[in-house]
mmCIF file of C-alpha atoms in Angstrom:
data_model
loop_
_atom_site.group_PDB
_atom_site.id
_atom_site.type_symbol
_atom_site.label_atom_id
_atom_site.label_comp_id
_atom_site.label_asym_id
_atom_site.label_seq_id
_atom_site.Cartn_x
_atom_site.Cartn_y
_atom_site.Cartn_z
ATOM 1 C CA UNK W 1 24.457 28.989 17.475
ATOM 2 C CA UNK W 2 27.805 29.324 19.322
ATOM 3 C CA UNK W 3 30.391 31.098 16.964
ATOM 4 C CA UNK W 4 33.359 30.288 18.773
ATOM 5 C CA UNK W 5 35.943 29.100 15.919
ATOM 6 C CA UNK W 6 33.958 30.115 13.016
ATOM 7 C CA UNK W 7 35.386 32.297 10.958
ATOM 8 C CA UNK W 8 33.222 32.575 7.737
ATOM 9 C CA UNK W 9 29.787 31.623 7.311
ATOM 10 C CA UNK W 10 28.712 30.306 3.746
ATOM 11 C CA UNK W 11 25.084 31.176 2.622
ATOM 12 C CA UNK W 12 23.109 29.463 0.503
ATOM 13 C CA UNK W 13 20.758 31.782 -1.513
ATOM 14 C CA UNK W 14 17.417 31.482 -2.509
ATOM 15 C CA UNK W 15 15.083 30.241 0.664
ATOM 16 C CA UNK W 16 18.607 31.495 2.757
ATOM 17 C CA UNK W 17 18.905 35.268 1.820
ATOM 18 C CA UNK W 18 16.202 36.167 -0.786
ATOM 19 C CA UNK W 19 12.892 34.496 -0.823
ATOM 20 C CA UNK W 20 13.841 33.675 -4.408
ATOM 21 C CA UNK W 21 12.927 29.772 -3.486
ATOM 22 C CA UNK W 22 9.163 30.561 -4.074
ATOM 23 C CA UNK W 23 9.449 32.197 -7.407
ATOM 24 C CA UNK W 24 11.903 29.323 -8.171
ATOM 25 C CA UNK W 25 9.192 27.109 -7.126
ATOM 26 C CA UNK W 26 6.332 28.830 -8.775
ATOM 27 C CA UNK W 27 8.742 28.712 -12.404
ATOM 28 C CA UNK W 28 9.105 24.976 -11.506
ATOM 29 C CA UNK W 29 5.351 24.645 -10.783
ATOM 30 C CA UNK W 30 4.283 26.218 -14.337
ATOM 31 C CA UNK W 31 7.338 24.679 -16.670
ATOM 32 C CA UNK W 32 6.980 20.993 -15.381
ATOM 33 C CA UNK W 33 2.901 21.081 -14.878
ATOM 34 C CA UNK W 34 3.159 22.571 -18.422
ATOM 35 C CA UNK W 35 5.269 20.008 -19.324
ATOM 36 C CA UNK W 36 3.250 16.996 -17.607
ATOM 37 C CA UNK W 37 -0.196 17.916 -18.921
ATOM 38 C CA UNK W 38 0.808 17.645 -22.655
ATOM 39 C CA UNK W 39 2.198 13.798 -21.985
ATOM 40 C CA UNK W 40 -1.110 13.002 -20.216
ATOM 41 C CA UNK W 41 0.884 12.018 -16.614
ATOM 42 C CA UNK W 42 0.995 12.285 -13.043
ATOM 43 C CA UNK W 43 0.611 16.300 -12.242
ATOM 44 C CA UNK W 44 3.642 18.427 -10.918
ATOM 45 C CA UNK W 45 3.374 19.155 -7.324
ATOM 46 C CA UNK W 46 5.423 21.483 -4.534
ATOM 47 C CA UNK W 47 6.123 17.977 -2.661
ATOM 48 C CA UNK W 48 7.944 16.863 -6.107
ATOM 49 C CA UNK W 49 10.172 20.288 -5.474
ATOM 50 C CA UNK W 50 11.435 19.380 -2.302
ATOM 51 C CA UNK W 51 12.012 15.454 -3.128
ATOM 52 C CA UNK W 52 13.809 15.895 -6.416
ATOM 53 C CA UNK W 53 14.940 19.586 -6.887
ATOM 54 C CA UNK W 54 15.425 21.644 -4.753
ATOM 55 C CA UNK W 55 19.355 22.578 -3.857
ATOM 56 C CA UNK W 56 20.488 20.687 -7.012
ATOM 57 C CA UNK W 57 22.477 21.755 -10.201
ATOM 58 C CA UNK W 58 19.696 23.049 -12.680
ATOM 59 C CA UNK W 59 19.951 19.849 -14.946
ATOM 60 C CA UNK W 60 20.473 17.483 -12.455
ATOM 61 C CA UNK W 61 17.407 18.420 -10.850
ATOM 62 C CA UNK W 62 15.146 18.553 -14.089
ATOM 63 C CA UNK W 63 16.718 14.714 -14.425
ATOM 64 C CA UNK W 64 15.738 13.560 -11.438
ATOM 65 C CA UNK W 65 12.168 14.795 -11.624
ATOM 66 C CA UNK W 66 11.713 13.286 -15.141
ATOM 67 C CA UNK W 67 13.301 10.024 -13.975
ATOM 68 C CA UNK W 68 10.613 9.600 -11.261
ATOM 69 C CA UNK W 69 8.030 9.839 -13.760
ATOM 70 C CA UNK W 70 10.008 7.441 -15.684
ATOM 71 C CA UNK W 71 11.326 9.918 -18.473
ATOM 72 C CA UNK W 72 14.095 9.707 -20.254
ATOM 73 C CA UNK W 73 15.657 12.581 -22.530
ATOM 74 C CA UNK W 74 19.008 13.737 -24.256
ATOM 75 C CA UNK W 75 20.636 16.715 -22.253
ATOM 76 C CA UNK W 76 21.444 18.920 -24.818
ATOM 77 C CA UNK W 77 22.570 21.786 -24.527
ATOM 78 C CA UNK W 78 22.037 26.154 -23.771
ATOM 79 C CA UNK W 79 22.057 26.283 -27.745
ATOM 80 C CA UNK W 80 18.789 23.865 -28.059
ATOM 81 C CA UNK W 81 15.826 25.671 -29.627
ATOM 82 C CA UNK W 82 12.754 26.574 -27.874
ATOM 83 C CA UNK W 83 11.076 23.313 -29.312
ATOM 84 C CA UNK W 84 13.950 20.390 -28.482
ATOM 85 C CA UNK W 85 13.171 17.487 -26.170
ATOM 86 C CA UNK W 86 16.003 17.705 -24.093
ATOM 87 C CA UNK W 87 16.661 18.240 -20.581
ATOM 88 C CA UNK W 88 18.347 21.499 -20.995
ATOM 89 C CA UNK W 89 15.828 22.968 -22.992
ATOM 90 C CA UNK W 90 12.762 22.328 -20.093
ATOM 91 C CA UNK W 91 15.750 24.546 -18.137
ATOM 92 C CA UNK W 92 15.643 27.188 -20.763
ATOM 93 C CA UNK W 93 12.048 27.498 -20.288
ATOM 94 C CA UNK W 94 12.007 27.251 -16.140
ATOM 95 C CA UNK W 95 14.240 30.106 -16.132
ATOM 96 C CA UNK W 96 12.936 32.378 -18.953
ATOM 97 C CA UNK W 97 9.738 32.143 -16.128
ATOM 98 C CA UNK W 98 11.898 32.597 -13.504
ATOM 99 C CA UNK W 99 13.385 35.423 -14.694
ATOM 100 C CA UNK W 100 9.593 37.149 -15.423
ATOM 101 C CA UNK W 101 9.146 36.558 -11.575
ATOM 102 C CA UNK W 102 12.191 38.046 -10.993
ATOM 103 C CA UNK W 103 11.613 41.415 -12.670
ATOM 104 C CA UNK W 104 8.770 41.949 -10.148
ATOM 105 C CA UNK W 105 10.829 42.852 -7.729
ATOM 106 C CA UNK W 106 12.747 40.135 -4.894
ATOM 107 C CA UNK W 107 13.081 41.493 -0.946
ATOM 108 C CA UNK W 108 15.886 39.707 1.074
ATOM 109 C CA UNK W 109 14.317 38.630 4.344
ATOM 110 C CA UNK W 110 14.861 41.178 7.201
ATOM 111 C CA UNK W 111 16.586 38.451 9.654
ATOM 112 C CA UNK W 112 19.324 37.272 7.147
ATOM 113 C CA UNK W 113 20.166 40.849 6.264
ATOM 114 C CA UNK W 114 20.552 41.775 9.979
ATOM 115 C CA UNK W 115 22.623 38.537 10.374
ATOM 116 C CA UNK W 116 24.710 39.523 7.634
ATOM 117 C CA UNK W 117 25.210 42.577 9.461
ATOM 118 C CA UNK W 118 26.064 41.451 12.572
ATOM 119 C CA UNK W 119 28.728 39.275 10.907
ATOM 120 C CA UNK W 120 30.287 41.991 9.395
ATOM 121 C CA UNK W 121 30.568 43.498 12.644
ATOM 122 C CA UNK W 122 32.210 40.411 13.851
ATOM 123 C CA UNK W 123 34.681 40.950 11.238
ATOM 124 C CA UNK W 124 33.549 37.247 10.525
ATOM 125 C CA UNK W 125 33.675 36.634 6.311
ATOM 126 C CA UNK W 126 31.087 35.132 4.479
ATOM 127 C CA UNK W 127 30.203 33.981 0.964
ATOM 128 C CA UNK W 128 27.398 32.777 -1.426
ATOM 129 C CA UNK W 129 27.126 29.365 -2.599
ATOM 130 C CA UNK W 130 24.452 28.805 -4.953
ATOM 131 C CA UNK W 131 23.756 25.841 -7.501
ATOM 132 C CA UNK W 132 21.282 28.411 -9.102
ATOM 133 C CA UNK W 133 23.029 30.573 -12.504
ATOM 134 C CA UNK W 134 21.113 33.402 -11.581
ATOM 135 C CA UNK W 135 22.589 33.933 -8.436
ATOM 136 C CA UNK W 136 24.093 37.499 -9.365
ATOM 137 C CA UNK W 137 20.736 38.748 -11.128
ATOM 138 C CA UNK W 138 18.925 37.899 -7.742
ATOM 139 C CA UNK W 139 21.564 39.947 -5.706
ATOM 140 C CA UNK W 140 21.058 42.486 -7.509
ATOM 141 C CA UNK W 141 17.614 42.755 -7.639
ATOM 142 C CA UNK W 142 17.587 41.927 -3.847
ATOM 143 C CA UNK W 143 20.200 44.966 -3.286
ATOM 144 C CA UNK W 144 23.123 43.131 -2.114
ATOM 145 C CA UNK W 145 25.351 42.243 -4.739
ATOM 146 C CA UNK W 146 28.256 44.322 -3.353
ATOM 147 C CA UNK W 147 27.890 42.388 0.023
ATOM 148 C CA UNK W 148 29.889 39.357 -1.197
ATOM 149 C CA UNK W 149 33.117 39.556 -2.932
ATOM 150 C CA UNK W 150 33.111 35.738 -3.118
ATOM 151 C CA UNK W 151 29.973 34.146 -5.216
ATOM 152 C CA UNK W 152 29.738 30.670 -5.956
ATOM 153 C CA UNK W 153 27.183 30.051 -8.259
ATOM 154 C CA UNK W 154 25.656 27.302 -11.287
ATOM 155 C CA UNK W 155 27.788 29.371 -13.613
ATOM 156 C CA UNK W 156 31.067 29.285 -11.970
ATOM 157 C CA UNK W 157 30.648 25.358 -11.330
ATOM 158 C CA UNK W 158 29.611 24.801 -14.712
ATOM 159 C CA UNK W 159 32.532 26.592 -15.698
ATOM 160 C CA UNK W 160 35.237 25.070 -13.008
ATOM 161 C CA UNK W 161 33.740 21.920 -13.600
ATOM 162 C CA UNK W 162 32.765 21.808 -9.808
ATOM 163 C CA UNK W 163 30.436 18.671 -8.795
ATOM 164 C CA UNK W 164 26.835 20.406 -7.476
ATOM 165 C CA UNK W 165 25.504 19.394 -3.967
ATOM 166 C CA UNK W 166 24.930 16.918 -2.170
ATOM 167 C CA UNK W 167 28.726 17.169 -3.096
ATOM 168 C CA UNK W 168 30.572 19.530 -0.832
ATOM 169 C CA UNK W 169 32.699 21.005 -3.349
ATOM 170 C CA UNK W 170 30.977 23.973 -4.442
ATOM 171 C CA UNK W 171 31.045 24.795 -0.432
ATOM 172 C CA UNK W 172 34.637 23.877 -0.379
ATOM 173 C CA UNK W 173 35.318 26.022 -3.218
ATOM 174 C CA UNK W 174 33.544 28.997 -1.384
ATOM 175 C CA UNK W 175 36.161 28.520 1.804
ATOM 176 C CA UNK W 176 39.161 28.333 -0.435
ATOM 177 C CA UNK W 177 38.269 31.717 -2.154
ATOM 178 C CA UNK W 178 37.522 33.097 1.091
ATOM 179 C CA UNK W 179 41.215 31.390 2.596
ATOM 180 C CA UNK W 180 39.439 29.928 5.656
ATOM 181 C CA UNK W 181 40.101 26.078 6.090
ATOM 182 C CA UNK W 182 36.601 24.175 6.520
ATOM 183 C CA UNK W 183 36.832 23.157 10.053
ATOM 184 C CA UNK W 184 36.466 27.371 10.673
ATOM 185 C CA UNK W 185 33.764 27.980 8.112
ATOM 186 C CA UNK W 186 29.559 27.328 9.017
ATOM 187 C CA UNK W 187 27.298 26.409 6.230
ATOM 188 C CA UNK W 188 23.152 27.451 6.154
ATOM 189 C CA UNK W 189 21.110 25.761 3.841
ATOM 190 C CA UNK W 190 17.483 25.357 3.248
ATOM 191 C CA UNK W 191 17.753 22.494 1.236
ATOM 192 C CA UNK W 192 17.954 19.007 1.940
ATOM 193 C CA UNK W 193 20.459 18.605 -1.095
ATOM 194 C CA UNK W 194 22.482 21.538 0.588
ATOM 195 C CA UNK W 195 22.876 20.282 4.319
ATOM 196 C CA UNK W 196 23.769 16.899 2.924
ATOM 197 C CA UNK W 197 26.591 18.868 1.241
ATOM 198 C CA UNK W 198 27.767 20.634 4.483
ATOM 199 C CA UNK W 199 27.513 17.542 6.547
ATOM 200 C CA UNK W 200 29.971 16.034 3.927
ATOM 201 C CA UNK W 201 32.505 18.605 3.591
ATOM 202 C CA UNK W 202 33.880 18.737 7.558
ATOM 203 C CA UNK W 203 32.200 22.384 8.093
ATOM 204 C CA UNK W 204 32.283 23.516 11.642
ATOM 205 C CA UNK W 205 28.614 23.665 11.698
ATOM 206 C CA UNK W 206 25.426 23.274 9.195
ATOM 207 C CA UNK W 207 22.737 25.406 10.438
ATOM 208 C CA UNK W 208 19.646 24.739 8.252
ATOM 209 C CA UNK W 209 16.875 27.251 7.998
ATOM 210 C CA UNK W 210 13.196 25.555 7.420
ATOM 211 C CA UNK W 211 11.635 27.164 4.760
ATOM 212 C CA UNK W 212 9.195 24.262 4.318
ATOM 213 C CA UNK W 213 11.685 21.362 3.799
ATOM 214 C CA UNK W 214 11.290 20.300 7.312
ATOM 215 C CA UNK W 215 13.283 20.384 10.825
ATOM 216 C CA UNK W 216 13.385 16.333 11.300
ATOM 217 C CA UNK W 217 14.135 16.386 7.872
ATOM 218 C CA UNK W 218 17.025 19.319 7.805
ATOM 219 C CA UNK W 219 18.603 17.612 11.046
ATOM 220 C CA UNK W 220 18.380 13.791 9.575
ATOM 221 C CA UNK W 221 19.799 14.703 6.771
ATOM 222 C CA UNK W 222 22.708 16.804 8.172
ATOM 223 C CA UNK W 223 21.913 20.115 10.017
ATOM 224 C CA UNK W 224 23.774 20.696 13.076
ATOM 225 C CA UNK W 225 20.527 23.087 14.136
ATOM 226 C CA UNK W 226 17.873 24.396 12.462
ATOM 227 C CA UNK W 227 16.275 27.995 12.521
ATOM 228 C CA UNK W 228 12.955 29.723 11.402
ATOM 229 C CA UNK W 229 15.439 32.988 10.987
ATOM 230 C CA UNK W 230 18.884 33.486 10.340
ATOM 231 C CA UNK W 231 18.101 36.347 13.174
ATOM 232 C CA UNK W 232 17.734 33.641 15.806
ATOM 233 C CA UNK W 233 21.799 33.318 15.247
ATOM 234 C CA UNK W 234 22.468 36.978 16.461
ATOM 235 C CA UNK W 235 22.432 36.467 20.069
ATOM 236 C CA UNK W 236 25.142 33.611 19.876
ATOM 237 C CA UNK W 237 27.539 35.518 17.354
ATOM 238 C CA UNK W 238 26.998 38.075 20.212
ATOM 239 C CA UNK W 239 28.285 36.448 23.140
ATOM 240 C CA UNK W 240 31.075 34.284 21.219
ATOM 241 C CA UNK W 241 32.671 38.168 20.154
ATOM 242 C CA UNK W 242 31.983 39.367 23.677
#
């Protein structure tokens, strides 16, 4: 990617910088088959993560599943007990598995970590932007929690009020913090929901990364250019600072 006029790059996080997407997927995979097999309908599959949750707000997402096997429940709230029909309880229980998963242990992947050096080196800022609430824990765990004084997560756009993507705002957000106007900042996504957010929000560039959404599907639905590895960006951020 040519880095001439960016001057902050906005990460995603899980499938971006941490391989967090499969455990999210695999806490998906048990809550909602789980879920499924007790109502006697249509099984959970990984092609149901990619068309209806991945990228989006936590309860948005569980929504949109449920709606395309034509259920309907109250939203509720983080207060409902462990046995409420509500939307926000089926989150409780994705991310009480999620959270198991995460005590295992999460590696960042080797490219985006030597990207995220080479931007530093740049002197070029950067930021997380994350619809996911556990966006700090996974940092952490991953080792790079003091790499980003901005984070935009689930819990600050729950708390702000911020629209989730496909809306831009949580992106838009993430420039304001860092003070760099949109038309300077680049956006990389793995999510369909995510590069529909960049493409709306007049980034300089949204680089997806195909984790197993798709390149035709990344570029349709936004992407400027799509990767394998956030490394493949090094030797452009090379030459634009040479």
């Amino acid at each position: 990617m040519d880095h001439h006029g960016i001057d902050a790059v906005l990460f995603d996080l899980d499938g971006v910088i941490t391989p967090t997407a499969e455990k999210h997927m695999q806490a998906w995979n048990r809550m909602f088959s789980a879920y499924f097999a007790e109502r006697g309908i249509d099984p959970y599959s990984d092609v149901d993560y990619f068309r209806y949750i991945d990228g989006k707000p936590r309860v948005e997402g569980i929504a949109s599943m449920l709606a395309a096997r034509g259920i309907t429940l109250p939203e509720g709230d983080d207060e409902d007990l462990p046995d409420a029909d509500t939307v926000s309880e089926l989150g409780l229980r994705k991310n009480l598995v999620f959270r198991e998963l995460l005590d295992e242990g999460i590696e960042p992947y080797p490219g985006s970590v030597a990207y995220l050096d080479a931007l530093d080196a740049a002197g070029i800022a950067s930021c997380v932007v994350s619809s996911s609430k556990n966006a700090r824990p996974v940092l952490e765990a991953a080792g790079l929690l003091d790499r980003f004084e901005v984070i935009v997560d689930g819990l600050v756009a729950q708390a702000d009020r911020i629209p989730g993507k496909p809306r831009p705002d949580t992106y838009l957000r993430g420039a304001e913090l860092l003070g760099v106007p949109a038309g300077r900042c680049a956006v990389i996504e793995d999510a369909v929901s995510g590069v529909q957010a960049g493409a709306a929000g007049g980034f300089a560039r949204v680089i997806g990364v195909d984790r197993g959404a798709g390149r035709e599907v990344l570029l349709r639905e936004g992407a400027d250019l799509v990767v394998d590895d956030l490394a493949d960006l090094i030797p452009g951020l090379t030459e634009a600072r040479s």
